[in-house]
Amino acid sequence: MGSVNFNGNHIDSGNFLENLDGSSSGQRGPEFFCGSLSMSSHVNQYNTVPIQNDAGRNQFENHGLFSPNEYFRLNKNGLWSQNGQYSGTESAYPGSDFYYNAGIRIGSNGLERGNIDQETRFMVLPDFIFWLMSNAHGHVLFDELIESCVGNELYLVVEKLWSNIELFIETAFCRIGSKSIQKLIKKLKKTPYASMMTKILSSRYYQMMTHNFARHVIIKCLNVFDRKSNEILYDHTINYFEALARHEVGCRSLNECINSIGGDQRDTLLNHIADLSDFLSNDPYGNHVVQHVLILRNNLITKKILYRLQDQFIQLSTTKGGSHVVEKCIESSTFGCSWVVKEILHCPITLVRLGQHKFGNYVIQKALLKTKIEGQMHLYEPLVTILEEGEKDLKRTVSGNYVLHLLKELQKDT
């Protein structure tokens, strides 16, 4: 990436980015903190999508620098103990008393009130910056420092943080650390460091986007930085879209990316999702992504999804996630409603059975409401006729009675 110039200073990005893959002699890459993150290649018709090995992900989550309870887990000779308390000594770390105080409520409040001048803070900051970012009380000092940085001061903070990329990224995997990095991202808006930030985060894109805390760091970049700076994150979203869509946390991250991504890359992402919508609609997490895309009301994409789901609407209506997808198809447009209802009407007995079903009844109710409100009487009237003929069967189930109740309410307005 070359060098980044800022106020007469520069960071040689090659020096600290060359270790992203652990290829530099004497250095360890991202796997240093998470063990071996072996990646297998899952090839589909769109791209080669690396899927993280399950054992690698579990090892990363359970044995990384931060445990699920957000406390540091360095070795016994490290700076922090398992309960997140500083374990260094005054003689070993100049200014340790000053920054140890930031780790307790009284100390951090005192520092916030301006008892220590800015110059003194920057003199002792480097040795403690990662601890401050993730400490329950010390993080307030980091936030204050970021907010007050001007000129070369911001350069000094960024230089220190990115001198240890592995530790910087690991900080995002705890709740407080994630919020601290988000504060930094906001400060880096419209600076030469924005592109560098996204480049660094892209090295652990999938792991971050499938983590409850770390994902917010990348989403913050997408919402704050310009399109050029985020281009590498857009590309990774496209490459990993299927793996993210099928992950419990990743599906939420992907939906937020869909809201942020723009230009040709947005069209590419939406088309990839539409092309795989029949598979994703049957996935317990992927169906949420298909629903989200349908809500966008993009006619070309909606038609592609409807085409992929044709002859599957009835089967999807009998599953929890699938029934939500079918409802969104009905809501998406007039032609979407027509496609679904015509398929259901093709077999009258199926219509009654769906009305009795714990999930299918919601699809039938949605079809009744949509066709009635939009005046699609050529679809509404056959629905009513078949349901009235099957009233005896519908009364046998709680779900069927819901359908009959709505039908009576709609008939009152006729």
mmCIF file of C-alpha atoms in Angstrom:
data_model
loop_
_atom_site.group_PDB
_atom_site.id
_atom_site.type_symbol
_atom_site.label_atom_id
_atom_site.label_comp_id
_atom_site.label_asym_id
_atom_site.label_seq_id
_atom_site.Cartn_x
_atom_site.Cartn_y
_atom_site.Cartn_z
ATOM 1 C CA MET A 1 0.000 0.000 0.000
ATOM 2 C CA GLY A 2 3.000 2.271 0.244
ATOM 3 C CA SER A 3 3.338 5.068 2.796
ATOM 4 C CA VAL A 4 0.663 7.228 4.372
ATOM 5 C CA ASN A 5 1.592 10.872 4.834
ATOM 6 C CA PHE A 6 -0.036 12.969 7.524
ATOM 7 C CA ASN A 7 1.075 16.419 8.711
ATOM 8 C CA GLY A 8 4.634 15.877 7.615
ATOM 9 C CA ASN A 9 4.845 12.417 9.176
ATOM 10 C CA HIS A 10 4.432 9.082 7.517
ATOM 11 C CA ILE A 11 3.786 5.484 8.368
ATOM 12 C CA ASP A 12 5.435 2.924 6.150
ATOM 13 C CA SER A 13 2.409 0.703 5.758
ATOM 14 C CA GLY A 14 4.526 -2.113 4.390
ATOM 15 C CA ASN A 15 6.374 -2.449 7.681
ATOM 16 C CA PHE A 16 3.364 -3.324 9.722
ATOM 17 C CA LEU A 17 1.053 -4.785 7.068
ATOM 18 C CA GLU A 18 3.589 -7.331 5.855
ATOM 19 C CA ASN A 19 2.872 -9.394 8.945
ATOM 20 C CA LEU A 20 -0.841 -9.815 8.298
ATOM 21 C CA ASP A 21 -0.207 -13.279 6.942
ATOM 22 C CA GLY A 22 2.663 -14.055 9.294
ATOM 23 C CA SER A 23 5.094 -14.293 6.390
ATOM 24 C CA SER A 24 7.715 -11.909 7.771
ATOM 25 C CA SER A 25 10.727 -13.559 9.341
ATOM 26 C CA GLY A 26 10.536 -13.751 13.111
ATOM 27 C CA GLN A 27 6.933 -12.542 13.191
ATOM 28 C CA ARG A 28 3.699 -14.364 13.848
ATOM 29 C CA GLY A 29 0.512 -13.642 11.891
ATOM 30 C CA PRO A 30 -3.097 -13.479 13.104
ATOM 31 C CA GLU A 31 -2.985 -17.118 14.158
ATOM 32 C CA PHE A 32 -0.686 -16.148 17.042
ATOM 33 C CA PHE A 33 -3.637 -15.467 19.338
ATOM 34 C CA CYS A 34 -6.177 -17.893 17.934
ATOM 35 C CA GLY A 35 -4.239 -20.992 17.044
ATOM 36 C CA SER A 36 -4.372 -22.404 13.562
ATOM 37 C CA LEU A 37 -7.261 -20.833 11.679
ATOM 38 C CA SER A 38 -7.199 -23.268 8.795
ATOM 39 C CA MET A 39 -9.517 -22.284 5.974
ATOM 40 C CA SER A 40 -11.064 -24.771 3.560
ATOM 41 C CA SER A 41 -12.281 -23.666 0.142
ATOM 42 C CA HIS A 42 -15.960 -24.020 -0.653
ATOM 43 C CA VAL A 43 -16.452 -23.516 -4.375
ATOM 44 C CA ASN A 44 -19.771 -22.454 -5.825
ATOM 45 C CA GLN A 45 -20.861 -20.929 -9.102
ATOM 46 C CA TYR A 46 -20.060 -17.410 -7.947
ATOM 47 C CA ASN A 47 -16.668 -17.470 -6.313
ATOM 48 C CA THR A 48 -14.268 -19.409 -4.174
ATOM 49 C CA VAL A 49 -15.616 -18.828 -0.667
ATOM 50 C CA PRO A 50 -13.276 -19.724 2.175
ATOM 51 C CA ILE A 51 -15.206 -21.339 4.996
ATOM 52 C CA GLN A 52 -13.495 -21.204 8.363
ATOM 53 C CA ASN A 53 -12.836 -24.595 9.906
ATOM 54 C CA ASP A 54 -15.188 -25.175 12.852
ATOM 55 C CA ALA A 55 -12.387 -26.379 15.084
ATOM 56 C CA GLY A 56 -10.397 -23.267 14.238
ATOM 57 C CA ARG A 57 -13.313 -21.012 15.063
ATOM 58 C CA ASN A 58 -13.913 -22.743 18.401
ATOM 59 C CA GLN A 59 -10.253 -22.546 19.244
ATOM 60 C CA PHE A 60 -10.236 -18.860 18.382
ATOM 61 C CA GLU A 61 -13.295 -18.077 20.479
ATOM 62 C CA ASN A 62 -12.267 -20.089 23.497
ATOM 63 C CA HIS A 63 -8.538 -19.494 23.603
ATOM 64 C CA GLY A 64 -8.015 -16.060 22.096
ATOM 65 C CA LEU A 65 -6.698 -13.030 23.909
ATOM 66 C CA PHE A 66 -10.209 -12.255 25.131
ATOM 67 C CA SER A 67 -12.524 -14.842 26.612
ATOM 68 C CA PRO A 68 -16.328 -14.686 26.225
ATOM 69 C CA ASN A 69 -16.548 -12.867 29.571
ATOM 70 C CA GLU A 70 -14.468 -10.078 28.017
ATOM 71 C CA TYR A 71 -11.423 -10.463 30.268
ATOM 72 C CA PHE A 72 -7.845 -10.766 29.138
ATOM 73 C CA ARG A 73 -6.340 -14.223 29.014
ATOM 74 C CA LEU A 74 -2.638 -13.569 28.515
ATOM 75 C CA ASN A 75 -0.083 -15.859 30.127
ATOM 76 C CA LYS A 76 0.868 -15.478 33.772
ATOM 77 C CA ASN A 77 3.745 -13.159 32.914
ATOM 78 C CA GLY A 78 1.604 -10.786 30.851
ATOM 79 C CA LEU A 79 0.289 -7.359 31.750
ATOM 80 C CA TRP A 80 -3.184 -8.511 32.708
ATOM 81 C CA SER A 81 -4.616 -11.236 34.909
ATOM 82 C CA GLN A 82 -7.791 -13.196 34.110
ATOM 83 C CA ASN A 83 -9.937 -10.758 36.054
ATOM 84 C CA GLY A 84 -8.688 -7.912 33.869
ATOM 85 C CA GLN A 85 -6.441 -6.315 36.526
ATOM 86 C CA TYR A 86 -3.046 -4.881 35.758
ATOM 87 C CA SER A 87 -0.220 -7.143 37.015
ATOM 88 C CA GLY A 88 2.884 -5.149 36.038
ATOM 89 C CA THR A 89 5.197 -3.393 38.456
ATOM 90 C CA GLU A 90 6.091 0.227 38.850
ATOM 91 C CA SER A 91 9.783 -0.370 38.212
ATOM 92 C CA ALA A 92 9.101 -2.283 35.000
ATOM 93 C CA TYR A 93 6.710 0.232 33.450
ATOM 94 C CA PRO A 94 7.265 3.989 33.808
ATOM 95 C CA GLY A 95 4.039 5.718 34.676
ATOM 96 C CA SER A 96 2.334 2.463 35.665
ATOM 97 C CA ASP A 97 0.737 4.046 38.738
ATOM 98 C CA PHE A 98 -0.766 6.725 36.522
ATOM 99 C CA TYR A 99 -2.373 4.256 34.126
ATOM 100 C CA TYR A 100 -3.252 1.712 36.786
ATOM 101 C CA ASN A 101 -5.402 4.422 38.341
ATOM 102 C CA ALA A 102 -7.318 4.580 35.071
ATOM 103 C CA GLY A 103 -8.442 1.042 35.754
ATOM 104 C CA ILE A 104 -10.422 1.980 38.838
ATOM 105 C CA ARG A 105 -13.428 4.245 38.871
ATOM 106 C CA ILE A 106 -11.929 6.972 41.061
ATOM 107 C CA GLY A 107 -8.729 7.115 39.031
ATOM 108 C CA SER A 108 -10.446 7.290 35.650
ATOM 109 C CA ASN A 109 -12.814 9.990 36.853
ATOM 110 C CA GLY A 110 -9.906 12.000 38.175
ATOM 111 C CA LEU A 111 -8.010 11.733 34.889
ATOM 112 C CA GLU A 112 -11.113 12.740 32.948
ATOM 113 C CA ARG A 113 -11.363 15.960 34.961
ATOM 114 C CA GLY A 114 -8.076 17.074 33.475
ATOM 115 C CA ASN A 115 -5.741 16.530 36.405
ATOM 116 C CA ILE A 116 -3.094 15.229 33.976
ATOM 117 C CA ASP A 117 -2.071 17.356 31.013
ATOM 118 C CA GLN A 118 -2.128 16.097 27.422
ATOM 119 C CA GLU A 119 1.659 15.986 27.048
ATOM 120 C CA THR A 120 2.043 13.718 30.081
ATOM 121 C CA ARG A 121 -0.622 11.372 28.772
ATOM 122 C CA PHE A 122 1.096 10.928 25.436
ATOM 123 C CA MET A 123 4.413 10.349 27.177
ATOM 124 C CA VAL A 124 3.158 7.244 28.978
ATOM 125 C CA LEU A 125 0.295 6.189 26.705
ATOM 126 C CA PRO A 126 2.107 3.756 24.357
ATOM 127 C CA ASP A 127 2.884 1.061 26.945
ATOM 128 C CA PHE A 128 -0.729 0.854 28.116
ATOM 129 C CA ILE A 129 -2.940 1.754 25.169
ATOM 130 C CA PHE A 130 -4.426 -1.719 24.527
ATOM 131 C CA TRP A 131 -5.168 -2.196 28.211
ATOM 132 C CA LEU A 132 -6.881 1.195 28.378
ATOM 133 C CA MET A 133 -9.014 0.403 25.327
ATOM 134 C CA SER A 134 -10.471 -2.709 26.942
ATOM 135 C CA ASN A 135 -10.634 -1.843 30.640
ATOM 136 C CA ALA A 136 -14.050 -1.273 32.204
ATOM 137 C CA HIS A 137 -12.995 2.113 33.596
ATOM 138 C CA GLY A 138 -9.717 2.890 31.855
ATOM 139 C CA HIS A 139 -11.408 3.095 28.460
ATOM 140 C CA VAL A 140 -12.796 6.538 29.370
ATOM 141 C CA LEU A 141 -9.269 7.920 29.203
ATOM 142 C CA PHE A 142 -8.694 6.360 25.795
ATOM 143 C CA ASP A 143 -11.959 7.870 24.564
ATOM 144 C CA GLU A 144 -10.933 11.287 25.869
ATOM 145 C CA LEU A 145 -7.517 11.039 24.253
ATOM 146 C CA ILE A 146 -9.014 10.133 20.888
ATOM 147 C CA GLU A 147 -11.473 13.007 21.042
ATOM 148 C CA SER A 148 -8.758 15.528 21.934
ATOM 149 C CA CYS A 149 -6.159 14.350 19.394
ATOM 150 C CA VAL A 150 -4.999 16.969 16.891
ATOM 151 C CA GLY A 151 -2.298 16.820 14.249
ATOM 152 C CA ASN A 152 0.664 14.649 15.199
ATOM 153 C CA GLU A 153 -1.088 13.334 18.306
ATOM 154 C CA LEU A 154 -3.467 11.272 16.180
ATOM 155 C CA TYR A 155 -0.472 10.038 14.207
ATOM 156 C CA LEU A 156 1.215 8.858 17.429
ATOM 157 C CA VAL A 157 -1.868 6.922 18.550
ATOM 158 C CA VAL A 158 -2.373 5.253 15.179
ATOM 159 C CA GLU A 159 1.315 4.401 14.878
ATOM 160 C CA LYS A 160 1.309 2.652 18.246
ATOM 161 C CA LEU A 161 -1.939 0.776 17.648
ATOM 162 C CA TRP A 162 -0.894 -0.528 14.257
ATOM 163 C CA SER A 163 2.592 -1.488 15.357
ATOM 164 C CA ASN A 164 0.889 -4.610 16.766
ATOM 165 C CA ILE A 165 -1.860 -5.484 14.314
ATOM 166 C CA GLU A 166 -2.694 -8.828 15.905
ATOM 167 C CA LEU A 167 -3.308 -7.258 19.300
ATOM 168 C CA PHE A 168 -5.229 -4.369 17.744
ATOM 169 C CA ILE A 169 -7.651 -6.717 15.968
ATOM 170 C CA GLU A 170 -7.993 -8.950 19.015
ATOM 171 C CA THR A 171 -9.138 -5.914 20.996
ATOM 172 C CA ALA A 172 -12.268 -5.814 18.828
ATOM 173 C CA PHE A 173 -13.393 -9.173 20.204
ATOM 174 C CA CYS A 174 -14.330 -7.812 23.621
ATOM 175 C CA ARG A 175 -17.256 -5.476 24.180
ATOM 176 C CA ILE A 176 -15.357 -2.472 25.559
ATOM 177 C CA GLY A 177 -12.494 -2.872 23.099
ATOM 178 C CA SER A 178 -14.933 -2.942 20.208
ATOM 179 C CA LYS A 179 -16.506 0.328 21.343
ATOM 180 C CA SER A 180 -13.066 1.931 21.729
ATOM 181 C CA ILE A 181 -12.103 1.032 18.162
ATOM 182 C CA GLN A 182 -15.423 2.401 16.924
ATOM 183 C CA LYS A 183 -14.554 5.711 18.585
ATOM 184 C CA LEU A 184 -11.225 5.650 16.769
ATOM 185 C CA ILE A 185 -12.914 4.909 13.432
ATOM 186 C CA LYS A 186 -15.135 7.942 13.867
ATOM 187 C CA LYS A 187 -12.029 10.071 14.480
ATOM 188 C CA LEU A 188 -10.316 8.682 11.361
ATOM 189 C CA LYS A 189 -13.119 9.775 9.028
ATOM 190 C CA LYS A 190 -11.726 11.743 6.065
ATOM 191 C CA THR A 191 -8.099 11.071 7.058
ATOM 192 C CA PRO A 192 -5.479 9.064 5.137
ATOM 193 C CA TYR A 193 -5.834 6.352 7.773
ATOM 194 C CA ALA A 194 -9.353 5.270 6.741
ATOM 195 C CA SER A 195 -8.183 3.017 3.902
ATOM 196 C CA MET A 196 -5.442 1.608 6.107
ATOM 197 C CA MET A 197 -8.004 0.723 8.778
ATOM 198 C CA THR A 198 -10.218 -1.238 6.373
ATOM 199 C CA LYS A 199 -7.183 -2.992 4.903
ATOM 200 C CA ILE A 200 -6.123 -4.177 8.358
ATOM 201 C CA LEU A 201 -9.611 -5.303 9.405
ATOM 202 C CA SER A 202 -10.106 -7.206 6.141
ATOM 203 C CA SER A 203 -7.392 -9.654 7.224
ATOM 204 C CA ARG A 204 -9.834 -11.131 9.764
ATOM 205 C CA TYR A 205 -13.069 -10.194 8.008
ATOM 206 C CA TYR A 206 -15.031 -13.446 8.399
ATOM 207 C CA GLN A 207 -14.068 -14.005 12.032
ATOM 208 C CA MET A 208 -15.041 -10.454 12.917
ATOM 209 C CA MET A 209 -18.322 -10.456 11.029
ATOM 210 C CA THR A 210 -19.443 -13.624 12.803
ATOM 211 C CA HIS A 211 -18.607 -12.315 16.292
ATOM 212 C CA ASN A 212 -21.171 -10.396 18.348
ATOM 213 C CA PHE A 213 -18.752 -7.637 19.388
ATOM 214 C CA ALA A 214 -16.148 -7.493 16.623
ATOM 215 C CA ARG A 215 -18.726 -7.216 13.837
ATOM 216 C CA HIS A 216 -19.700 -3.731 15.005
ATOM 217 C CA VAL A 217 -16.203 -2.484 14.190
ATOM 218 C CA ILE A 218 -16.539 -3.378 10.511
ATOM 219 C CA ILE A 219 -20.129 -2.117 10.354
ATOM 220 C CA LYS A 220 -18.877 1.194 11.796
ATOM 221 C CA CYS A 221 -16.359 1.449 8.958
ATOM 222 C CA LEU A 222 -19.103 0.823 6.390
ATOM 223 C CA ASN A 223 -21.265 3.562 7.916
ATOM 224 C CA VAL A 224 -18.527 6.148 8.474
ATOM 225 C CA PHE A 225 -15.902 5.826 5.720
ATOM 226 C CA ASP A 226 -16.405 6.698 2.055
ATOM 227 C CA ARG A 227 -16.958 4.140 -0.690
ATOM 228 C CA LYS A 228 -13.323 4.115 -1.832
ATOM 229 C CA SER A 229 -12.017 3.373 1.657
ATOM 230 C CA ASN A 230 -14.598 0.592 2.110
ATOM 231 C CA GLU A 231 -14.059 -1.039 -1.265
ATOM 232 C CA ILE A 232 -11.979 -3.887 0.175
ATOM 233 C CA LEU A 233 -14.728 -4.601 2.745
ATOM 234 C CA TYR A 234 -17.337 -4.609 -0.021
ATOM 235 C CA ASP A 235 -15.286 -7.178 -1.948
ATOM 236 C CA HIS A 236 -14.981 -9.392 1.120
ATOM 237 C CA THR A 237 -18.736 -9.168 1.716
ATOM 238 C CA ILE A 238 -19.366 -10.463 -1.798
ATOM 239 C CA ASN A 239 -16.808 -13.258 -1.416
ATOM 240 C CA TYR A 240 -18.172 -14.400 1.933
ATOM 241 C CA PHE A 241 -21.884 -13.736 1.372
ATOM 242 C CA GLU A 242 -22.992 -17.376 1.488
ATOM 243 C CA ALA A 243 -20.947 -18.239 4.573
ATOM 244 C CA LEU A 244 -22.220 -15.121 6.366
ATOM 245 C CA ALA A 245 -25.839 -15.735 5.351
ATOM 246 C CA ARG A 246 -25.758 -19.220 6.888
ATOM 247 C CA HIS A 247 -24.247 -18.083 10.193
ATOM 248 C CA GLU A 248 -26.330 -17.084 13.224
ATOM 249 C CA VAL A 249 -24.430 -13.815 13.721
ATOM 250 C CA GLY A 250 -23.142 -13.453 10.180
ATOM 251 C CA CYS A 251 -26.650 -13.191 8.691
ATOM 252 C CA ARG A 252 -27.279 -10.062 10.767
ATOM 253 C CA SER A 253 -23.940 -8.601 9.721
ATOM 254 C CA LEU A 254 -24.684 -9.321 6.062
ATOM 255 C CA ASN A 255 -28.049 -7.552 6.265
ATOM 256 C CA GLU A 256 -26.332 -4.468 7.689
ATOM 257 C CA CYS A 257 -23.768 -4.619 4.886
ATOM 258 C CA ILE A 258 -26.577 -4.730 2.319
ATOM 259 C CA ASN A 259 -27.851 -1.449 3.749
ATOM 260 C CA SER A 260 -24.429 0.195 3.434
ATOM 261 C CA ILE A 261 -22.886 -1.137 0.240
ATOM 262 C CA GLY A 262 -23.329 0.896 -2.928
ATOM 263 C CA GLY A 263 -22.560 1.054 -6.626
ATOM 264 C CA ASP A 264 -21.860 -1.950 -8.834
ATOM 265 C CA GLN A 265 -20.791 -3.999 -5.830
ATOM 266 C CA ARG A 266 -24.273 -3.630 -4.357
ATOM 267 C CA ASP A 267 -25.841 -4.978 -7.557
ATOM 268 C CA THR A 268 -23.375 -7.872 -7.581
ATOM 269 C CA LEU A 269 -24.134 -8.784 -3.966
ATOM 270 C CA LEU A 270 -27.927 -8.631 -4.419
ATOM 271 C CA ASN A 271 -27.780 -10.741 -7.564
ATOM 272 C CA HIS A 272 -25.636 -13.373 -5.850
ATOM 273 C CA ILE A 273 -28.136 -13.588 -2.995
ATOM 274 C CA ALA A 274 -31.079 -13.797 -5.420
ATOM 275 C CA ASP A 275 -29.386 -16.574 -7.402
ATOM 276 C CA LEU A 276 -29.037 -18.608 -4.213
ATOM 277 C CA SER A 277 -32.369 -17.581 -2.672
ATOM 278 C CA ASP A 278 -34.004 -21.001 -3.078
ATOM 279 C CA PHE A 279 -31.230 -22.573 -0.985
ATOM 280 C CA LEU A 280 -31.024 -19.730 1.546
ATOM 281 C CA SER A 281 -34.805 -19.642 2.057
ATOM 282 C CA ASN A 282 -34.593 -23.164 3.462
ATOM 283 C CA ASP A 283 -31.720 -22.264 5.784
ATOM 284 C CA PRO A 284 -32.534 -21.324 9.415
ATOM 285 C CA TYR A 285 -30.386 -18.192 9.131
ATOM 286 C CA GLY A 286 -30.200 -17.606 5.395
ATOM 287 C CA ASN A 287 -33.945 -16.996 5.190
ATOM 288 C CA HIS A 288 -33.471 -13.754 7.139
ATOM 289 C CA VAL A 289 -31.190 -12.470 4.384
ATOM 290 C CA VAL A 290 -33.698 -13.312 1.651
ATOM 291 C CA GLN A 291 -36.429 -11.555 3.635
ATOM 292 C CA HIS A 292 -34.246 -8.471 3.975
ATOM 293 C CA VAL A 293 -33.556 -8.334 0.239
ATOM 294 C CA LEU A 294 -37.273 -8.645 -0.553
ATOM 295 C CA ILE A 295 -38.031 -5.718 1.766
ATOM 296 C CA LEU A 296 -35.826 -3.505 -0.452
ATOM 297 C CA ARG A 297 -38.536 -3.711 -3.168
ATOM 298 C CA ASN A 298 -35.991 -3.906 -5.990
ATOM 299 C CA ASN A 299 -38.203 -5.162 -8.815
ATOM 300 C CA LEU A 300 -35.459 -6.898 -10.816
ATOM 301 C CA ILE A 301 -34.082 -8.697 -7.770
ATOM 302 C CA THR A 302 -37.572 -9.547 -6.496
ATOM 303 C CA LYS A 303 -38.519 -11.134 -9.816
ATOM 304 C CA LYS A 304 -35.335 -13.182 -9.785
ATOM 305 C CA ILE A 305 -36.129 -14.442 -6.266
ATOM 306 C CA LEU A 306 -39.718 -15.272 -7.216
ATOM 307 C CA TYR A 307 -38.475 -17.222 -10.216
ATOM 308 C CA ARG A 308 -36.060 -19.211 -8.037
ATOM 309 C CA LEU A 309 -38.803 -19.966 -5.497
ATOM 310 C CA GLN A 310 -41.579 -20.931 -7.881
ATOM 311 C CA ASP A 311 -43.106 -24.345 -7.136
ATOM 312 C CA GLN A 312 -41.664 -24.096 -3.613
ATOM 313 C CA PHE A 313 -44.062 -21.596 -2.022
ATOM 314 C CA ILE A 314 -46.301 -24.284 -0.489
ATOM 315 C CA GLN A 315 -43.415 -26.252 0.986
ATOM 316 C CA LEU A 316 -41.769 -23.080 2.341
ATOM 317 C CA SER A 317 -45.067 -22.053 3.944
ATOM 318 C CA THR A 318 -44.863 -25.071 6.258
ATOM 319 C CA THR A 319 -41.553 -24.019 7.859
ATOM 320 C CA LYS A 320 -40.986 -21.178 10.299
ATOM 321 C CA GLY A 321 -38.376 -19.263 8.301
ATOM 322 C CA GLY A 322 -39.807 -20.190 4.927
ATOM 323 C CA SER A 323 -43.274 -18.910 5.806
ATOM 324 C CA HIS A 324 -41.767 -15.506 6.563
ATOM 325 C CA VAL A 325 -40.075 -15.530 3.142
ATOM 326 C CA VAL A 326 -43.371 -16.348 1.406
ATOM 327 C CA GLU A 327 -45.115 -13.548 3.310
ATOM 328 C CA LYS A 328 -42.427 -11.119 2.144
ATOM 329 C CA CYS A 329 -42.933 -12.339 -1.434
ATOM 330 C CA ILE A 330 -46.644 -11.529 -1.136
ATOM 331 C CA GLU A 331 -45.897 -8.092 0.323
ATOM 332 C CA SER A 332 -43.115 -7.279 -2.149
ATOM 333 C CA SER A 333 -45.302 -6.358 -5.123
ATOM 334 C CA THR A 334 -48.521 -7.027 -6.998
ATOM 335 C CA PHE A 335 -46.870 -9.604 -9.223
ATOM 336 C CA GLY A 336 -45.232 -11.206 -6.151
ATOM 337 C CA CYS A 337 -48.623 -11.664 -4.543
ATOM 338 C CA SER A 338 -50.036 -13.057 -7.787
ATOM 339 C CA TRP A 339 -47.246 -15.648 -8.162
ATOM 340 C CA VAL A 340 -47.739 -17.009 -4.658
ATOM 341 C CA VAL A 341 -51.554 -17.036 -4.594
ATOM 342 C CA LYS A 342 -51.881 -18.668 -8.012
ATOM 343 C CA GLU A 343 -49.599 -21.495 -6.901
ATOM 344 C CA ILE A 344 -51.649 -22.019 -3.728
ATOM 345 C CA LEU A 345 -54.993 -21.924 -5.606
ATOM 346 C CA HIS A 346 -53.738 -24.562 -7.999
ATOM 347 C CA CYS A 347 -54.570 -27.191 -5.342
ATOM 348 C CA PRO A 348 -57.682 -26.297 -3.262
ATOM 349 C CA ILE A 349 -57.084 -28.959 -0.593
ATOM 350 C CA THR A 350 -53.616 -27.512 -0.008
ATOM 351 C CA LEU A 351 -55.126 -24.103 0.694
ATOM 352 C CA VAL A 352 -57.252 -25.500 3.527
ATOM 353 C CA ARG A 353 -54.361 -27.513 4.925
ATOM 354 C CA LEU A 354 -52.144 -24.439 4.970
ATOM 355 C CA GLY A 355 -54.914 -22.598 6.786
ATOM 356 C CA GLN A 356 -54.785 -25.288 9.482
ATOM 357 C CA HIS A 357 -50.990 -25.238 9.739
ATOM 358 C CA LYS A 358 -49.203 -23.399 12.586
ATOM 359 C CA PHE A 359 -47.000 -21.547 10.084
ATOM 360 C CA GLY A 360 -48.997 -21.794 6.873
ATOM 361 C CA ASN A 361 -51.999 -19.964 8.344
ATOM 362 C CA TYR A 362 -49.998 -16.737 8.429
ATOM 363 C CA VAL A 363 -49.328 -17.031 4.693
ATOM 364 C CA ILE A 364 -53.030 -17.508 3.997
ATOM 365 C CA GLN A 365 -53.954 -14.538 6.176
ATOM 366 C CA LYS A 366 -51.379 -12.392 4.366
ATOM 367 C CA ALA A 367 -52.750 -13.503 0.992
ATOM 368 C CA LEU A 368 -56.308 -12.605 2.019
ATOM 369 C CA LEU A 369 -55.316 -9.167 3.281
ATOM 370 C CA LYS A 370 -53.091 -8.294 0.314
ATOM 371 C CA THR A 371 -55.550 -9.346 -2.384
ATOM 372 C CA LYS A 372 -58.465 -7.609 -0.653
ATOM 373 C CA ILE A 373 -56.633 -4.332 0.012
ATOM 374 C CA GLU A 374 -55.185 -4.114 -3.519
ATOM 375 C CA GLY A 375 -58.474 -5.057 -5.157
ATOM 376 C CA GLN A 376 -57.175 -8.246 -6.763
ATOM 377 C CA MET A 377 -60.658 -9.757 -6.693
ATOM 378 C CA HIS A 378 -59.807 -12.433 -9.276
ATOM 379 C CA LEU A 379 -57.515 -13.876 -6.557
ATOM 380 C CA TYR A 380 -59.390 -12.860 -3.411
ATOM 381 C CA GLU A 381 -62.737 -14.376 -4.317
ATOM 382 C CA PRO A 382 -61.408 -17.897 -5.094
ATOM 383 C CA LEU A 383 -59.523 -17.813 -1.776
ATOM 384 C CA VAL A 384 -62.715 -16.951 0.086
ATOM 385 C CA THR A 385 -64.782 -19.593 -1.712
ATOM 386 C CA ILE A 386 -62.357 -22.447 -0.986
ATOM 387 C CA LEU A 387 -61.861 -21.422 2.656
ATOM 388 C CA GLU A 388 -65.613 -21.177 3.258
ATOM 389 C CA GLU A 389 -66.071 -24.644 1.794
ATOM 390 C CA GLY A 390 -63.393 -25.951 4.147
ATOM 391 C CA GLU A 391 -64.772 -24.154 7.223
ATOM 392 C CA LYS A 392 -65.541 -27.414 9.031
ATOM 393 C CA ASP A 393 -61.927 -28.583 8.711
ATOM 394 C CA LEU A 394 -60.500 -25.170 9.611
ATOM 395 C CA LYS A 395 -62.463 -25.101 12.869
ATOM 396 C CA ARG A 396 -60.600 -28.191 14.068
ATOM 397 C CA THR A 397 -57.366 -26.285 14.697
ATOM 398 C CA VAL A 398 -56.443 -23.088 16.497
ATOM 399 C CA SER A 399 -54.631 -21.853 13.383
ATOM 400 C CA GLY A 400 -57.650 -22.549 11.215
ATOM 401 C CA ASN A 401 -59.868 -20.514 13.524
ATOM 402 C CA TYR A 402 -57.479 -17.549 13.142
ATOM 403 C CA VAL A 403 -58.010 -17.721 9.382
ATOM 404 C CA LEU A 404 -61.800 -17.939 9.744
ATOM 405 C CA HIS A 405 -61.850 -14.975 12.136
ATOM 406 C CA LEU A 406 -59.913 -12.797 9.653
ATOM 407 C CA LEU A 407 -62.147 -13.980 6.812
ATOM 408 C CA LYS A 408 -65.262 -12.892 8.685
ATOM 409 C CA GLU A 409 -63.748 -9.499 9.451
ATOM 410 C CA LEU A 410 -62.870 -8.960 5.799
ATOM 411 C CA GLN A 411 -66.327 -10.059 4.657
ATOM 412 C CA LYS A 412 -67.933 -7.454 6.922
ATOM 413 C CA ASP A 413 -66.281 -4.719 4.883
ATOM 414 C CA THR A 414 -67.520 -6.104 1.553
#
